[in-house]
Short mmCIF file of C-alpha atoms in Angstrom, two decimals:
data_model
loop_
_atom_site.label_atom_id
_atom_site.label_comp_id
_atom_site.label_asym_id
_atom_site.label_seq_id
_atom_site.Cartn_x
_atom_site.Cartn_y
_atom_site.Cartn_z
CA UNK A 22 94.51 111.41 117.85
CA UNK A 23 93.84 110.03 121.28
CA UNK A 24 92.61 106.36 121.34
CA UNK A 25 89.85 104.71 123.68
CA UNK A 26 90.92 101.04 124.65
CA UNK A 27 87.70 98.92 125.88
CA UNK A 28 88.93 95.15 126.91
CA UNK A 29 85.66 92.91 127.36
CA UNK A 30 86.54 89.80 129.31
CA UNK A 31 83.83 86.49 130.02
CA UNK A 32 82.99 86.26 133.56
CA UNK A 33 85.17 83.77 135.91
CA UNK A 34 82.23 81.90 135.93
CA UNK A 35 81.09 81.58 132.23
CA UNK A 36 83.36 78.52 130.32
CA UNK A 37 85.32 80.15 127.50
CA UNK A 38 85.98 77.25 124.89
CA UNK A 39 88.26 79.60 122.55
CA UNK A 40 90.33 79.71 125.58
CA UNK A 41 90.59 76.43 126.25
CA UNK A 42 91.09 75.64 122.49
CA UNK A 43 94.21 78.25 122.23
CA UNK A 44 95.34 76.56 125.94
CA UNK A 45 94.85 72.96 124.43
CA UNK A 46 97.04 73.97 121.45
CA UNK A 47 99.53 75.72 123.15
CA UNK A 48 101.51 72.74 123.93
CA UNK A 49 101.16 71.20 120.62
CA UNK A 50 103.05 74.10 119.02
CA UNK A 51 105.55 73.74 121.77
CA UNK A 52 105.00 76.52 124.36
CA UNK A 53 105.20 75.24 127.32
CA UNK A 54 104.50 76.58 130.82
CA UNK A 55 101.09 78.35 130.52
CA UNK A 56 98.41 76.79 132.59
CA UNK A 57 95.50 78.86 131.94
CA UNK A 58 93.74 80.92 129.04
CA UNK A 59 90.99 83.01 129.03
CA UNK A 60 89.79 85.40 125.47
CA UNK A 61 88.46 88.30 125.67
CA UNK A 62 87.50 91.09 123.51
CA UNK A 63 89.65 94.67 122.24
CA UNK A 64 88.02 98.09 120.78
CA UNK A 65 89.61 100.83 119.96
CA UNK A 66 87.78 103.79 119.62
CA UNK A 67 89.16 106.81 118.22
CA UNK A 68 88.30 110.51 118.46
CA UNK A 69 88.61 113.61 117.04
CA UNK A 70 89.82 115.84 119.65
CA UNK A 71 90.51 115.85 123.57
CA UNK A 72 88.99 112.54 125.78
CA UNK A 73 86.76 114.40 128.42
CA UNK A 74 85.08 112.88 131.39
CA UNK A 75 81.98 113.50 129.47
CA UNK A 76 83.39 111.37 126.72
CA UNK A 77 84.70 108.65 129.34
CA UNK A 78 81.68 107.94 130.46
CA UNK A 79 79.73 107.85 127.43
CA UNK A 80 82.12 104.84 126.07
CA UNK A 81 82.09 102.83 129.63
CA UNK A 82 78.01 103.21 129.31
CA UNK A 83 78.68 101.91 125.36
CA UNK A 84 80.78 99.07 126.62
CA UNK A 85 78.17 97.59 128.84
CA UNK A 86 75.55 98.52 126.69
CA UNK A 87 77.63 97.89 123.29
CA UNK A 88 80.34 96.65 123.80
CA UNK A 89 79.95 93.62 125.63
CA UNK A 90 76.93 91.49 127.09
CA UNK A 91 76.61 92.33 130.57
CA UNK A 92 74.91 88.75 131.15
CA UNK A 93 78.58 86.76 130.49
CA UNK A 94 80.64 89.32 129.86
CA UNK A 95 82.69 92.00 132.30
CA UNK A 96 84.35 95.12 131.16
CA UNK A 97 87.79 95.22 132.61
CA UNK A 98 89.64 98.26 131.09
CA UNK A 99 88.38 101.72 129.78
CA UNK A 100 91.43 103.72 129.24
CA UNK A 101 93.08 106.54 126.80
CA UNK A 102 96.16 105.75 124.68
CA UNK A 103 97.90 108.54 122.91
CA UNK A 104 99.14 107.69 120.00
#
């Protein structure tokens, strides 16, 4: 069955502190090398049968509406994976 991937993501703007935790203990567990990290959000929807346009853009209007809070959040990626 084909799979819907939404990725939410905060705006540049908006501080993200479980990024900066999982950047603060990066180093402490020894991996070095990464300067910046930002969290973000992954749904996967399934569904039944073919991804149409139709069904497309009911799931991008879910991820803004849903999905993700359009006031500190951005929706980077809205795209079918076959499985």
């Amino acid at each position: 069955m084909p799979r819907i991937v939404v990725e939410v993501m905060p705006k540049p703007e908006i501080l993200d502190p479980q990024g900066k935790a999982v950047n603060g203990a990066l180093p402490r567990l020894g991996f070095h090398g990464i300067s910046q990290v930002r969290q973000g959000k992954r749904f996967e929807l399934t569904v039944p049968g073919e991804v149409t346009e139709e069904m497309l853009a009911q799931v991008r209007e879910a991820a803004t509406t849903l999905l993700s809070n359009p006031v500190i959040e951005d929706v980077v990626r809205v795209e079918v994976e076959e499985s």
